[in-house]
């Protein structure tokens, strides 16, 4: 009994509000539950059991604003409140445009196994590419035939071109690369990218880690890296292009997922409680259990999503694909399936009442 299922605190920086869910196991406690909310912590008493948790630094609640207390079957207790002051701003979202600088040496690693893909590469130019449908837009802008119809944007030897989910490199001096249209890691056989032309390679941001030559490779759990990179793509594109709906496509051209970005100002605080049974997934699956103890804090984006595998949601996917307000994101097909699994695990980890909105499933993605 007691707070065996832990608690979930979902904070919105923009509105300075918070939703607290105190999670129980299948059965209710046999004795009354006393919930105490302080500015810097929470305490739940039931019978002889007491569970207490301190909030992260900078997060301060306004106890007098507590309202809307209710119990939902299979969820636990829900309580809404205001913040006394806004929590610290989220760390700046990592982007390739900011991390890659001209006149610096970089090493490219396979994210899955750490094998070196490109060693000590220096770029004279690091340039962003236009969106993938730029050529179609030119047709609308010009009153004469498209002057760029036969032009291609291929990097020279010292160039790096950055796309939404990939970057292009000139492969002129990469003699170890085969002529295959698919670029794979020689050690672990993971797909890293595609050969765009005889001298241009496309690497996907979900498959490669880029670090300065003077640094060292730091491994990151695969699921954590994938969701972090995808979340960063969503945040950057929504900010730059006011786009909030996305199709996730594989390298085979198929749509795997529809994603609708709700917000990117969420701060999540989760306590696992005292239960030794983990029949319910934690918020980010086992790879996201905090190493410092039973409570963790994450910046997150909240998304709605629909899976499209095996012809599911085909009509909706067709409508989104033909909507100019929907932005396509392309990744290796296996990564799309990984992402779909991550989304499903996260949905399962949420309280049942928070798992769906209309016909979409809800997901909090860490970054």
GROMACS .gro file of C-alpha atoms in nm:
model
  367
    1UNK     CA    1   0.000   0.000   0.000
    2UNK     CA    2   0.106   0.359   0.053
    3UNK     CA    3   0.285   0.523  -0.237
    4UNK     CA    4   0.407   0.191  -0.370
    5UNK     CA    5   0.360   0.303  -0.728
    6UNK     CA    6   0.549   0.630  -0.677
    7UNK     CA    7   0.442   0.964  -0.819
    8UNK     CA    8   0.461   1.155  -1.145
    9UNK     CA    9   0.484   1.534  -1.148
   10UNK     CA   10   0.436   1.695  -1.488
   11UNK     CA   11   0.532   2.064  -1.488
   12UNK     CA   12   0.460   2.316  -1.764
   13UNK     CA   13   0.709   2.603  -1.765
   14UNK     CA   14   0.495   2.823  -1.990
   15UNK     CA   15   0.182   2.816  -1.772
   16UNK     CA   16   0.368   2.760  -1.439
   17UNK     CA   17   0.129   2.478  -1.357
   18UNK     CA   18   0.176   2.119  -1.249
   19UNK     CA   19  -0.017   1.792  -1.247
   20UNK     CA   20   0.066   1.550  -0.965
   21UNK     CA   21  -0.033   1.184  -0.997
   22UNK     CA   22   0.021   0.969  -0.689
   23UNK     CA   23   0.021   0.616  -0.821
   24UNK     CA   24  -0.106   0.310  -0.634
   25UNK     CA   25  -0.090  -0.054  -0.717
   26UNK     CA   26  -0.405  -0.241  -0.818
   27UNK     CA   27  -0.571  -0.223  -0.476
   28UNK     CA   28  -0.639   0.085  -0.268
   29UNK     CA   29  -0.472   0.130   0.071
   30UNK     CA   30  -0.676  -0.014   0.356
   31UNK     CA   31  -0.632   0.300   0.568
   32UNK     CA   32  -0.689   0.670   0.487
   33UNK     CA   33  -0.427   0.846   0.279
   34UNK     CA   34  -0.279   1.176   0.398
   35UNK     CA   35  -0.111   1.380   0.124
   36UNK     CA   36   0.109   1.674   0.228
   37UNK     CA   37   0.232   1.920  -0.034
   38UNK     CA   38   0.510   2.160   0.063
   39UNK     CA   39   0.690   2.413  -0.150
   40UNK     CA   40   0.992   2.187  -0.191
   41UNK     CA   41   0.860   1.835  -0.140
   42UNK     CA   42   0.579   1.581  -0.114
   43UNK     CA   43   0.479   1.339   0.158
   44UNK     CA   44   0.220   1.060   0.154
   45UNK     CA   45   0.114   0.871   0.468
   46UNK     CA   46  -0.107   0.563   0.478
   47UNK     CA   47  -0.130   0.355   0.791
   48UNK     CA   48   0.222   0.308   0.921
   49UNK     CA   49   0.383   0.379   0.585
   50UNK     CA   50   0.530   0.712   0.484
   51UNK     CA   51   0.678   0.807   0.149
   52UNK     CA   52   0.852   1.143   0.110
   53UNK     CA   53   1.036   1.301  -0.181
   54UNK     CA   54   1.218   1.632  -0.219
   55UNK     CA   55   1.169   1.825  -0.541
   56UNK     CA   56   1.463   1.921  -0.765
   57UNK     CA   57   1.643   2.248  -0.702
   58UNK     CA   58   1.458   2.542  -0.851
   59UNK     CA   59   1.117   2.374  -0.849
   60UNK     CA   60   0.886   2.534  -0.592
   61UNK     CA   61   0.516   2.459  -0.558
   62UNK     CA   62   0.240   2.682  -0.421
   63UNK     CA   63   0.055   2.448  -0.177
   64UNK     CA   64  -0.238   2.687  -0.135
   65UNK     CA   65  -0.319   2.653  -0.507
   66UNK     CA   66  -0.393   2.278  -0.487
   67UNK     CA   67  -0.726   2.193  -0.648
   68UNK     CA   68  -0.916   1.927  -0.838
   69UNK     CA   69  -0.825   1.633  -0.614
   70UNK     CA   70  -0.976   1.315  -0.755
   71UNK     CA   71  -0.912   0.943  -0.762
   72UNK     CA   72  -0.915   0.759  -1.093
   73UNK     CA   73  -0.930   0.378  -1.109
   74UNK     CA   74  -0.593   0.223  -1.201
   75UNK     CA   75  -0.432   0.570  -1.187
   76UNK     CA   76  -0.427   0.685  -0.827
   77UNK     CA   77  -0.478   1.038  -0.698
   78UNK     CA   78  -0.470   1.339  -0.934
   79UNK     CA   79  -0.403   1.689  -0.806
   80UNK     CA   80  -0.339   2.016  -0.992
   81UNK     CA   81  -0.146   2.312  -0.854
   82UNK     CA   82   0.045   2.625  -0.945
   83UNK     CA   83   0.418   2.689  -0.916
   84UNK     CA   84   0.551   2.948  -0.676
   85UNK     CA   85   0.807   3.054  -0.936
   86UNK     CA   86   0.897   2.921  -1.283
   87UNK     CA   87   1.150   2.635  -1.284
   88UNK     CA   88   1.488   2.689  -1.449
   89UNK     CA   89   1.479   2.706  -1.827
   90UNK     CA   90   1.555   2.392  -2.019
   91UNK     CA   91   1.910   2.349  -2.140
   92UNK     CA   92   1.960   2.472  -2.494
   93UNK     CA   93   1.862   2.206  -2.742
   94UNK     CA   94   2.164   2.053  -2.910
   95UNK     CA   95   2.170   2.103  -3.286
   96UNK     CA   96   2.419   2.001  -3.550
   97UNK     CA   97   2.423   2.358  -3.676
   98UNK     CA   98   2.563   2.469  -3.341
   99UNK     CA   99   2.794   2.173  -3.275
  100UNK     CA  100   2.970   2.163  -3.611
  101UNK     CA  101   3.200   2.457  -3.671
  102UNK     CA  102   3.431   2.535  -3.963
  103UNK     CA  103   3.807   2.503  -3.917
  104UNK     CA  104   3.774   2.234  -3.648
  105UNK     CA  105   3.865   1.867  -3.662
  106UNK     CA  106   3.590   1.613  -3.595
  107UNK     CA  107   3.561   1.236  -3.561
  108UNK     CA  108   3.243   1.053  -3.666
  109UNK     CA  109   3.153   0.742  -3.467
  110UNK     CA  110   2.893   0.472  -3.521
  111UNK     CA  111   2.645   0.537  -3.241
  112UNK     CA  112   2.564   0.170  -3.196
  113UNK     CA  113   2.916   0.029  -3.148
  114UNK     CA  114   3.155   0.326  -3.132
  115UNK     CA  115   3.355   0.231  -3.441
  116UNK     CA  116   3.521   0.530  -3.613
  117UNK     CA  117   3.347   0.613  -3.941
  118UNK     CA  118   3.526   0.935  -4.041
  119UNK     CA  119   3.852   1.037  -3.872
  120UNK     CA  120   3.992   1.389  -3.825
  121UNK     CA  121   3.775   1.568  -4.079
  122UNK     CA  122   3.800   1.949  -4.102
  123UNK     CA  123   3.537   2.155  -4.282
  124UNK     CA  124   3.586   2.494  -4.441
  125UNK     CA  125   3.209   2.536  -4.479
  126UNK     CA  126   2.917   2.405  -4.269
  127UNK     CA  127   2.595   2.506  -4.444
  128UNK     CA  128   2.225   2.430  -4.382
  129UNK     CA  129   2.027   2.276  -4.665
  130UNK     CA  130   1.684   2.403  -4.769
  131UNK     CA  131   1.385   2.186  -4.683
  132UNK     CA  132   1.335   1.872  -4.890
  133UNK     CA  133   1.044   2.024  -5.086
  134UNK     CA  134   1.234   2.342  -5.179
  135UNK     CA  135   1.230   2.259  -5.549
  136UNK     CA  136   0.850   2.230  -5.552
  137UNK     CA  137   0.822   2.566  -5.378
  138UNK     CA  138   1.041   2.730  -5.644
  139UNK     CA  139   0.779   2.630  -5.900
  140UNK     CA  140   0.529   2.845  -5.710
  141UNK     CA  141   0.766   3.141  -5.679
  142UNK     CA  142   0.888   3.163  -6.039
  143UNK     CA  143   0.680   3.283  -6.334
  144UNK     CA  144   0.916   3.100  -6.571
  145UNK     CA  145   1.061   2.745  -6.577
  146UNK     CA  146   1.248   2.643  -6.263
  147UNK     CA  147   1.609   2.764  -6.313
  148UNK     CA  148   1.732   2.510  -6.057
  149UNK     CA  149   1.555   2.206  -6.203
  150UNK     CA  150   1.881   2.042  -6.314
  151UNK     CA  151   2.089   2.163  -6.022
  152UNK     CA  152   2.197   1.942  -5.733
  153UNK     CA  153   2.332   2.048  -5.396
  154UNK     CA  154   2.638   1.830  -5.343
  155UNK     CA  155   2.916   1.918  -5.097
  156UNK     CA  156   3.271   1.973  -5.211
  157UNK     CA  157   3.563   1.807  -5.033
  158UNK     CA  158   3.573   2.055  -4.742
  159UNK     CA  159   3.196   2.102  -4.709
  160UNK     CA  160   2.935   1.966  -4.470
  161UNK     CA  161   2.571   2.024  -4.563
  162UNK     CA  162   2.311   1.990  -4.285
  163UNK     CA  163   1.956   1.867  -4.342
  164UNK     CA  164   1.669   1.819  -4.098
  165UNK     CA  165   1.762   1.459  -4.009
  166UNK     CA  166   2.091   1.404  -4.192
  167UNK     CA  167   2.414   1.561  -4.310
  168UNK     CA  168   2.593   1.530  -4.642
  169UNK     CA  169   2.969   1.475  -4.678
  170UNK     CA  170   3.194   1.448  -4.978
  171UNK     CA  171   3.335   1.095  -4.986
  172UNK     CA  172   3.619   1.165  -5.227
  173UNK     CA  173   3.892   1.062  -4.983
  174UNK     CA  174   3.698   0.791  -4.798
  175UNK     CA  175   3.848   0.497  -4.983
  176UNK     CA  176   3.715   0.243  -4.731
  177UNK     CA  177   3.354   0.305  -4.841
  178UNK     CA  178   3.204   0.055  -5.082
  179UNK     CA  179   3.003   0.151  -5.390
  180UNK     CA  180   2.685   0.009  -5.235
  181UNK     CA  181   2.386   0.250  -5.220
  182UNK     CA  182   2.354   0.169  -4.846
  183UNK     CA  183   2.631   0.278  -4.608
  184UNK     CA  184   2.674   0.039  -4.315
  185UNK     CA  185   2.909   0.013  -4.019
  186UNK     CA  186   3.176  -0.247  -4.093
  187UNK     CA  187   3.188  -0.361  -3.731
  188UNK     CA  188   2.819  -0.395  -3.629
  189UNK     CA  189   2.652  -0.381  -3.976
  190UNK     CA  190   2.415  -0.103  -3.868
  191UNK     CA  191   2.284   0.114  -4.150
  192UNK     CA  192   2.444   0.458  -4.115
  193UNK     CA  193   2.323   0.632  -4.429
  194UNK     CA  194   2.295   0.628  -4.807
  195UNK     CA  195   2.514   0.703  -5.106
  196UNK     CA  196   2.347   1.002  -5.274
  197UNK     CA  197   2.591   1.016  -5.566
  198UNK     CA  198   2.933   0.880  -5.657
  199UNK     CA  199   3.101   1.131  -5.426
  200UNK     CA  200   2.830   1.223  -5.170
  201UNK     CA  201   2.728   1.031  -4.858
  202UNK     CA  202   2.419   1.101  -4.647
  203UNK     CA  203   2.458   1.012  -4.278
  204UNK     CA  204   2.151   1.010  -4.050
  205UNK     CA  205   2.171   1.201  -3.721
  206UNK     CA  206   2.024   0.903  -3.533
  207UNK     CA  207   2.308   0.673  -3.640
  208UNK     CA  208   2.628   0.876  -3.597
  209UNK     CA  209   2.787   1.062  -3.306
  210UNK     CA  210   3.011   1.358  -3.395
  211UNK     CA  211   3.275   1.474  -3.149
  212UNK     CA  212   3.582   1.702  -3.168
  213UNK     CA  213   3.901   1.513  -3.245
  214UNK     CA  214   4.050   1.602  -2.906
  215UNK     CA  215   3.755   1.440  -2.727
  216UNK     CA  216   3.678   1.075  -2.664
  217UNK     CA  217   3.381   0.858  -2.752
  218UNK     CA  218   3.112   0.851  -2.484
  219UNK     CA  219   2.858   0.570  -2.535
  220UNK     CA  220   2.489   0.650  -2.491
  221UNK     CA  221   2.213   0.388  -2.460
  222UNK     CA  222   2.056   0.343  -2.801
  223UNK     CA  223   1.694   0.417  -2.706
  224UNK     CA  224   1.798   0.726  -2.512
  225UNK     CA  225   2.000   0.859  -2.807
  226UNK     CA  226   1.724   0.796  -3.063
  227UNK     CA  227   1.450   0.967  -2.869
  228UNK     CA  228   1.679   1.256  -2.777
  229UNK     CA  229   1.780   1.324  -3.139
  230UNK     CA  230   1.423   1.296  -3.268
  231UNK     CA  231   1.296   1.526  -2.992
  232UNK     CA  232   1.561   1.783  -3.085
  233UNK     CA  233   1.454   1.766  -3.451
  234UNK     CA  234   1.092   1.830  -3.351
  235UNK     CA  235   1.179   2.123  -3.126
  236UNK     CA  236   1.409   2.286  -3.380
  237UNK     CA  237   1.170   2.248  -3.674
  238UNK     CA  238   0.866   2.364  -3.479
  239UNK     CA  239   1.056   2.674  -3.368
  240UNK     CA  240   1.203   2.756  -3.709
  241UNK     CA  241   0.908   2.671  -3.932
  242UNK     CA  242   0.602   2.680  -3.703
  243UNK     CA  243   0.541   2.318  -3.798
  244UNK     CA  244   0.383   2.089  -3.539
  245UNK     CA  245   0.274   1.784  -3.739
  246UNK     CA  246   0.526   1.536  -3.876
  247UNK     CA  247   0.536   1.213  -4.072
  248UNK     CA  248   0.817   0.974  -3.983
  249UNK     CA  249   0.927   0.791  -4.298
  250UNK     CA  250   1.173   0.510  -4.349
  251UNK     CA  251   1.443   0.498  -4.615
  252UNK     CA  252   1.202   0.275  -4.810
  253UNK     CA  253   0.958   0.567  -4.846
  254UNK     CA  254   0.692   0.417  -4.616
  255UNK     CA  255   0.527   0.620  -4.339
  256UNK     CA  256   0.575   0.454  -4.000
  257UNK     CA  257   0.445   0.715  -3.754
  258UNK     CA  258   0.237   1.034  -3.745
  259UNK     CA  259   0.351   1.276  -3.474
  260UNK     CA  260   0.177   1.588  -3.344
  261UNK     CA  261   0.394   1.803  -3.117
  262UNK     CA  262   0.192   1.946  -2.826
  263UNK     CA  263   0.457   2.128  -2.624
  264UNK     CA  264   0.830   2.141  -2.556
  265UNK     CA  265   0.832   2.317  -2.217
  266UNK     CA  266   0.759   2.015  -1.998
  267UNK     CA  267   0.967   1.920  -1.694
  268UNK     CA  268   0.901   1.570  -1.560
  269UNK     CA  269   0.977   1.452  -1.209
  270UNK     CA  270   0.921   1.083  -1.137
  271UNK     CA  271   0.960   0.881  -0.819
  272UNK     CA  272   0.948   0.504  -0.848
  273UNK     CA  273   0.819   0.459  -0.494
  274UNK     CA  274   0.905   0.166  -0.269
  275UNK     CA  275   0.757  -0.119  -0.469
  276UNK     CA  276   0.991  -0.401  -0.564
  277UNK     CA  277   0.754  -0.501  -0.842
  278UNK     CA  278   0.801  -0.322  -1.173
  279UNK     CA  279   0.515  -0.475  -1.369
  280UNK     CA  280   0.447  -0.125  -1.502
  281UNK     CA  281   0.717   0.035  -1.716
  282UNK     CA  282   0.894   0.334  -1.574
  283UNK     CA  283   0.865   0.655  -1.767
  284UNK     CA  284   1.151   0.591  -2.012
  285UNK     CA  285   1.193   0.215  -1.981
  286UNK     CA  286   1.473   0.041  -1.793
  287UNK     CA  287   1.749   0.232  -1.975
  288UNK     CA  288   1.621   0.559  -1.829
  289UNK     CA  289   1.618   0.463  -1.464
  290UNK     CA  290   1.806   0.738  -1.279
  291UNK     CA  291   2.146   0.614  -1.165
  292UNK     CA  292   2.155   0.834  -0.856
  293UNK     CA  293   1.843   0.696  -0.687
  294UNK     CA  294   1.472   0.624  -0.717
  295UNK     CA  295   1.380   0.972  -0.848
  296UNK     CA  296   1.467   1.140  -1.176
  297UNK     CA  297   1.409   1.470  -1.355
  298UNK     CA  298   1.392   1.518  -1.731
  299UNK     CA  299   1.319   1.789  -1.982
  300UNK     CA  300   1.068   1.649  -2.228
  301UNK     CA  301   0.845   1.721  -2.523
  302UNK     CA  302   0.487   1.596  -2.524
  303UNK     CA  303   0.362   1.445  -2.848
  304UNK     CA  304   0.056   1.270  -2.984
  305UNK     CA  305   0.126   0.989  -3.228
  306UNK     CA  306  -0.037   0.726  -3.445
  307UNK     CA  307   0.141   0.412  -3.571
  308UNK     CA  308   0.106   0.345  -3.943
  309UNK     CA  309   0.263   0.000  -3.981
  310UNK     CA  310   0.065  -0.283  -4.141
  311UNK     CA  311  -0.166  -0.030  -4.313
  312UNK     CA  312  -0.292   0.114  -3.986
  313UNK     CA  313  -0.433   0.469  -4.013
  314UNK     CA  314  -0.373   0.461  -4.389
  315UNK     CA  315  -0.637   0.722  -4.474
  316UNK     CA  316  -0.503   0.963  -4.213
  317UNK     CA  317  -0.145   0.903  -4.326
  318UNK     CA  318  -0.242   0.975  -4.690
  319UNK     CA  319  -0.413   1.296  -4.584
  320UNK     CA  320  -0.111   1.412  -4.384
  321UNK     CA  321   0.129   1.327  -4.665
  322UNK     CA  322  -0.064   1.557  -4.900
  323UNK     CA  323  -0.091   1.839  -4.644
  324UNK     CA  324   0.171   2.113  -4.692
  325UNK     CA  325   0.148   2.191  -4.321
  326UNK     CA  326   0.293   1.850  -4.232
  327UNK     CA  327   0.672   1.814  -4.235
  328UNK     CA  328   0.832   1.480  -4.335
  329UNK     CA  329   1.118   1.333  -4.129
  330UNK     CA  330   1.320   1.052  -4.285
  331UNK     CA  331   1.521   0.794  -4.089
  332UNK     CA  332   1.643   0.438  -4.155
  333UNK     CA  333   1.346   0.200  -4.148
  334UNK     CA  334   1.488   0.004  -3.853
  335UNK     CA  335   1.524   0.327  -3.656
  336UNK     CA  336   1.159   0.410  -3.730
  337UNK     CA  337   1.060   0.076  -3.575
  338UNK     CA  338   1.286   0.146  -3.276
  339UNK     CA  339   1.119   0.485  -3.234
  340UNK     CA  340   0.775   0.327  -3.250
  341UNK     CA  341   0.874   0.082  -2.976
  342UNK     CA  342   1.007   0.367  -2.760
  343UNK     CA  343   0.681   0.556  -2.807
  344UNK     CA  344   0.478   0.251  -2.711
  345UNK     CA  345   0.681   0.185  -2.395
  346UNK     CA  346   0.644   0.545  -2.286
  347UNK     CA  347   0.267   0.540  -2.341
  348UNK     CA  348   0.241   0.221  -2.136
  349UNK     CA  349   0.435   0.384  -1.853
  350UNK     CA  350   0.191   0.674  -1.818
  351UNK     CA  351  -0.120   0.654  -1.595
  352UNK     CA  352  -0.403   0.504  -1.806
  353UNK     CA  353  -0.605   0.827  -1.807
  354UNK     CA  354  -0.310   1.014  -1.964
  355UNK     CA  355  -0.231   0.762  -2.237
  356UNK     CA  356  -0.476   0.883  -2.504
  357UNK     CA  357  -0.614   1.211  -2.637
  358UNK     CA  358  -0.896   1.177  -2.888
  359UNK     CA  359  -0.776   0.897  -3.117
  360UNK     CA  360  -0.405   0.964  -3.063
  361UNK     CA  361  -0.170   0.809  -2.810
  362UNK     CA  362   0.031   1.035  -2.578
  363UNK     CA  363   0.404   1.021  -2.527
  364UNK     CA  364   0.659   1.223  -2.327
  365UNK     CA  365   0.997   1.219  -2.501
  366UNK     CA  366   1.315   1.310  -2.313
  367UNK     CA  367   1.587   1.528  -2.465
   0.00000   0.00000   0.00000
